PDB file of C-alpha atoms in Angstrom:
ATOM      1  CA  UNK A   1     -19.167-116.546 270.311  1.00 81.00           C
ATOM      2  CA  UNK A   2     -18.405-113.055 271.020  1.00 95.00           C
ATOM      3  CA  UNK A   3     -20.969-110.359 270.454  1.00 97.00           C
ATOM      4  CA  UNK A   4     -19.336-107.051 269.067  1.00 99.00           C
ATOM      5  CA  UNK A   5     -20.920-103.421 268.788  1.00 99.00           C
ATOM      6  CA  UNK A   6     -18.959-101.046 267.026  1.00 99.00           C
ATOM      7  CA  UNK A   7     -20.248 -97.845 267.569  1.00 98.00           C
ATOM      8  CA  UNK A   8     -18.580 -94.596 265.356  1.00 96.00           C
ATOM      9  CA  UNK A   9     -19.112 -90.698 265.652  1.00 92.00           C
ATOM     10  CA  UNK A  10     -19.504 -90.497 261.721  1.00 92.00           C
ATOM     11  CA  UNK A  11     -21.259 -92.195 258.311  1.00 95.00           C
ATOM     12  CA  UNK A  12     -19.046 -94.538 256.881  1.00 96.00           C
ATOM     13  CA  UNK A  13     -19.172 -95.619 252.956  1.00 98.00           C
ATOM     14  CA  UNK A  14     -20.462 -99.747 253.360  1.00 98.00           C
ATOM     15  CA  UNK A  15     -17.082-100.998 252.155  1.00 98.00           C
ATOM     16  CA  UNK A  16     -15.687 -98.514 255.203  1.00 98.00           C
ATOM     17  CA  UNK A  17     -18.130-100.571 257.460  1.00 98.00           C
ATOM     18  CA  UNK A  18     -17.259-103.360 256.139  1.00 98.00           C
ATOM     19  CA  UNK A  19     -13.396-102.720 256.800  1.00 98.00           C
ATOM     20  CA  UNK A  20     -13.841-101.743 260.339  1.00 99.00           C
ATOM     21  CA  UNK A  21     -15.938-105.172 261.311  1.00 99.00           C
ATOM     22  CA  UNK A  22     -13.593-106.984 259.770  1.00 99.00           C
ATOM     23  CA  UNK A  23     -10.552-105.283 261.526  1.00 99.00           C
ATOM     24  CA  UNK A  24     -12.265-105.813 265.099  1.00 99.00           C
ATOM     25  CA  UNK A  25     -13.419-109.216 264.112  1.00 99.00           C
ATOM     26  CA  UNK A  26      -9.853-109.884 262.539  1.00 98.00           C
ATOM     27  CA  UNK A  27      -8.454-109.088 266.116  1.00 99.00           C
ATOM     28  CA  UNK A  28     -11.017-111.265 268.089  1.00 98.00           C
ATOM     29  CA  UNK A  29      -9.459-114.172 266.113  1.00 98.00           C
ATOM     30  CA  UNK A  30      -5.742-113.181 266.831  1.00 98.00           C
ATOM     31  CA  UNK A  31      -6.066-112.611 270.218  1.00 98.00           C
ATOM     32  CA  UNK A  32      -8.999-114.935 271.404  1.00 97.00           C
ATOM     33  CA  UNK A  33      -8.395-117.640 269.075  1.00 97.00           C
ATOM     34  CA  UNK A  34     -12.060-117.498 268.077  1.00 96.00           C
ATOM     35  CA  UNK A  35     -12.891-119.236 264.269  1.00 95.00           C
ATOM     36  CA  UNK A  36     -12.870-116.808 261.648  1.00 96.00           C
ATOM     37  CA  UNK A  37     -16.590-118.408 261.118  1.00 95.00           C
ATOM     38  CA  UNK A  38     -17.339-117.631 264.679  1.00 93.00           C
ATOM     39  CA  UNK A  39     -18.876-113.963 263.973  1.00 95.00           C
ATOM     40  CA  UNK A  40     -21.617-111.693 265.015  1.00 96.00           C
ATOM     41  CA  UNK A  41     -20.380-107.903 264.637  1.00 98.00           C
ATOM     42  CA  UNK A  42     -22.666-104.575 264.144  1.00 98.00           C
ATOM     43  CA  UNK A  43     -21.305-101.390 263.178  1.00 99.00           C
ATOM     44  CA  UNK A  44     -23.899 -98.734 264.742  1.00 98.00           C
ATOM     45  CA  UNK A  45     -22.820 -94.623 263.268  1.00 97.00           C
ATOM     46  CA  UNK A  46     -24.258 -91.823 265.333  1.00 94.00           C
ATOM     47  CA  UNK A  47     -24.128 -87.840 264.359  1.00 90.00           C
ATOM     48  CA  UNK A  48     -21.764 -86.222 266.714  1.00 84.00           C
ATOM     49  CA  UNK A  49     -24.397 -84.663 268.628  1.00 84.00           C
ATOM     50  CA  UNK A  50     -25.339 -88.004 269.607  1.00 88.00           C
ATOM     51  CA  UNK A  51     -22.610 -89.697 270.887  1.00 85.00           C
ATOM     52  CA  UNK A  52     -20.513 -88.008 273.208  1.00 80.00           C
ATOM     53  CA  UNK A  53     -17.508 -88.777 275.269  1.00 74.00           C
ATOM     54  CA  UNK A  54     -17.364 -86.673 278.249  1.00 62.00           C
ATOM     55  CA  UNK A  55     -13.381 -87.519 278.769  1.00 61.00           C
ATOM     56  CA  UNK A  56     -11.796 -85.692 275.943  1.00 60.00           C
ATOM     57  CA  UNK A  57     -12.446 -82.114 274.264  1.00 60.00           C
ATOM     58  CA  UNK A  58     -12.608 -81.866 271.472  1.00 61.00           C
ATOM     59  CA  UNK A  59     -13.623 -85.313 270.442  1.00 66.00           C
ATOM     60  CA  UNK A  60     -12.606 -86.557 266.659  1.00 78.00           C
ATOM     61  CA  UNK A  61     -15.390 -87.819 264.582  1.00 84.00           C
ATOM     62  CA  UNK A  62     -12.798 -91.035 264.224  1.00 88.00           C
ATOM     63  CA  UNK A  63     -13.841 -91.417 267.580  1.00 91.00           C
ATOM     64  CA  UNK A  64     -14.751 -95.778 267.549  1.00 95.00           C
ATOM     65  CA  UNK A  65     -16.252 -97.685 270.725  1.00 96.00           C
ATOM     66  CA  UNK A  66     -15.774-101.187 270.618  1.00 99.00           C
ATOM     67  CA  UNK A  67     -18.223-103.447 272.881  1.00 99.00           C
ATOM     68  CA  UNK A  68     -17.336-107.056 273.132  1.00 99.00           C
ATOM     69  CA  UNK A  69     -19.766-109.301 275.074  1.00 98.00           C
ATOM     70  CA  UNK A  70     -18.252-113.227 275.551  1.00 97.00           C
ATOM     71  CA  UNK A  71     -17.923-115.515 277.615  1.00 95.00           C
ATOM     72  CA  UNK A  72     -15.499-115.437 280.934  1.00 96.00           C
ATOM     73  CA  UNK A  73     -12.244-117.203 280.834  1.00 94.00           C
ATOM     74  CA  UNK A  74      -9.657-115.424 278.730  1.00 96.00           C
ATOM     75  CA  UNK A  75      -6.535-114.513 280.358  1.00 97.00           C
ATOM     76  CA  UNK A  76      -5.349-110.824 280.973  1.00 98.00           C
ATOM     77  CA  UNK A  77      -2.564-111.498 278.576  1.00 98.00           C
ATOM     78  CA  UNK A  78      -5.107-112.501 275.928  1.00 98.00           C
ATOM     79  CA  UNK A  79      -7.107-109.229 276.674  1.00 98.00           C
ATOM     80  CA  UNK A  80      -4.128-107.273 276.632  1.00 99.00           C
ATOM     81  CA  UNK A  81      -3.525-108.517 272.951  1.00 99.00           C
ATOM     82  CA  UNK A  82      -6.941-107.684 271.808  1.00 99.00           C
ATOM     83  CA  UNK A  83      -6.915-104.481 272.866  1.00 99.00           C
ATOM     84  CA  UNK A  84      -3.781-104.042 270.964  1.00 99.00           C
ATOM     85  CA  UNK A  85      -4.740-105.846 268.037  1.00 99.00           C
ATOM     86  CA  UNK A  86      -8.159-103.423 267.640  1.00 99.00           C
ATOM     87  CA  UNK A  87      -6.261-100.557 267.977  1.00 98.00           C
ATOM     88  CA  UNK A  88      -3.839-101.300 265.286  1.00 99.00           C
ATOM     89  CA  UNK A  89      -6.077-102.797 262.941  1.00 99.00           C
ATOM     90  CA  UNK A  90      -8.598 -99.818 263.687  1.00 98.00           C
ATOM     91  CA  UNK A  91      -5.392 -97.565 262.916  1.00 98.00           C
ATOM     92  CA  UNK A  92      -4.828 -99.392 259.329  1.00 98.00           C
ATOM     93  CA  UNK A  93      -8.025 -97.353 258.528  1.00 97.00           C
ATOM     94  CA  UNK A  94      -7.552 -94.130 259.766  1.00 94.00           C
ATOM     95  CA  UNK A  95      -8.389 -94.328 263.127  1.00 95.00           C
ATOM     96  CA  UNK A  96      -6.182 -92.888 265.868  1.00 93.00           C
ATOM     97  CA  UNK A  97      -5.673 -95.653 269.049  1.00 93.00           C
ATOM     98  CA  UNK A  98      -6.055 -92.488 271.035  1.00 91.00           C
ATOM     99  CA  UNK A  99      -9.539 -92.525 269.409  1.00 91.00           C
ATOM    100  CA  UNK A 100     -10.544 -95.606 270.216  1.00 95.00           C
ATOM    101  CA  UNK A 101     -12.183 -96.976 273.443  1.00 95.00           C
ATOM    102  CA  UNK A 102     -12.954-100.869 274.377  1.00 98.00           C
ATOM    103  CA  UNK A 103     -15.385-102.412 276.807  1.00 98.00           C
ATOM    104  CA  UNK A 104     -15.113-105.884 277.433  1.00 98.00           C
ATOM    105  CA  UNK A 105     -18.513-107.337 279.394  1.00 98.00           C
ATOM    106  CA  UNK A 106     -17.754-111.047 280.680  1.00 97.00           C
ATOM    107  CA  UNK A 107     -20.195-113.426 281.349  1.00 96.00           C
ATOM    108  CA  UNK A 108     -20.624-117.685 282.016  1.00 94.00           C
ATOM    109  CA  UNK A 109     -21.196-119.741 279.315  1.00 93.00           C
ATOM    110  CA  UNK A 110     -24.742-120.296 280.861  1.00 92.00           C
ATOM    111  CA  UNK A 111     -25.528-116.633 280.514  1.00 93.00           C
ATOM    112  CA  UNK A 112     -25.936-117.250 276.616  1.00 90.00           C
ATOM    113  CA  UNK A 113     -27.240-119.627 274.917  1.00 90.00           C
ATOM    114  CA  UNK A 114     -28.521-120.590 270.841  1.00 90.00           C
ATOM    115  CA  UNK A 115     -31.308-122.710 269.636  1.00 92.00           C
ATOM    116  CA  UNK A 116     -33.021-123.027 273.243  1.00 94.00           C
ATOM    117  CA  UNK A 117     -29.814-124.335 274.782  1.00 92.00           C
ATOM    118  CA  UNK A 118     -27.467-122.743 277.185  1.00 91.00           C
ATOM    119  CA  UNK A 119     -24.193-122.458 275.736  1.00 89.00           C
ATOM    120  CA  UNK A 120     -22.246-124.293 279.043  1.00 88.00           C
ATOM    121  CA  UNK A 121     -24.577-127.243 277.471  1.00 90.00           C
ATOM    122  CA  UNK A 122     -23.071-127.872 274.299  1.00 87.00           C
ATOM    123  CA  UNK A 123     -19.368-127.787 272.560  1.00 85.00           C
ATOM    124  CA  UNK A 124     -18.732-124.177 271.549  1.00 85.00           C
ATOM    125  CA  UNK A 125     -16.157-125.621 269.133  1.00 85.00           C
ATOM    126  CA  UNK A 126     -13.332-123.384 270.550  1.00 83.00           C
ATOM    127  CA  UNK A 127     -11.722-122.757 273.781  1.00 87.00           C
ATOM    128  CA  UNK A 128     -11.988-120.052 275.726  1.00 86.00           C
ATOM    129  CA  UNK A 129      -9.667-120.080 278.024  1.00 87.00           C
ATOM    130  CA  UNK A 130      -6.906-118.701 276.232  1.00 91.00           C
TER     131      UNK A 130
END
């Protein structure tokens, strides 16, 4: 159950938005096996002025940050492939993988929870350790 934040330097059309949660949540699925039902994405657009990345001049506004918040136990192999899969689904619609930055924040299953219940309490109804 992956939490995703897609964060963009620009405004989008909806059907745009809509195409760029779908690419990172498309890659989640590839790469962490996750059900294609398993989704909770935001797409978040900021003016330029507003979100800046200190590492490049000259910063595009197909700049994309990608925030994934899940739960420990994927492999490096796994994350390797998600970071590939973003960037070339992300590229599909115009984005540049030189554009695109990805955070990955790991946590126990206990950390999260739905309902009242901790998620290390109850089947998640996929594994994670892929």
């Amino acid at each position: 159950m992956p939490s995703t934040l897609i964060e963009v330097r620009r405004t989008y059309t909806a059907e745009e938005q809509v195409q760029l949660m779908n690419a990172v949540h498309d890659a989640l699925v590839a790469a962490f096996k996750i059900p294609v039902e398993d989704r909770f994405i935001r797409l978040a657009e900021f003016a330029p002025h507003a979100m800046v990345n200190g590492l490049h001049d000259g910063v595009s506004d197909t700049y994309v940050r990608v925030t994934i918040d899940c739960f420990s136990g994927r492999s490096i192999a796994a994350k390797r492939e998600l970071y590939r899969e973003i960037v070339d689904r992300l590229g599909e619609h115009g984005v540049p993988r030189e554009h695109v930055s990805i955070l990955l924040r790991e946590g126990p299953p206990e950390n999260g929870g739905a309902g009242g219940v901790a998620a290390s309490d109850y089947d998640l109804g996929f594994e994670i350790n892929v």
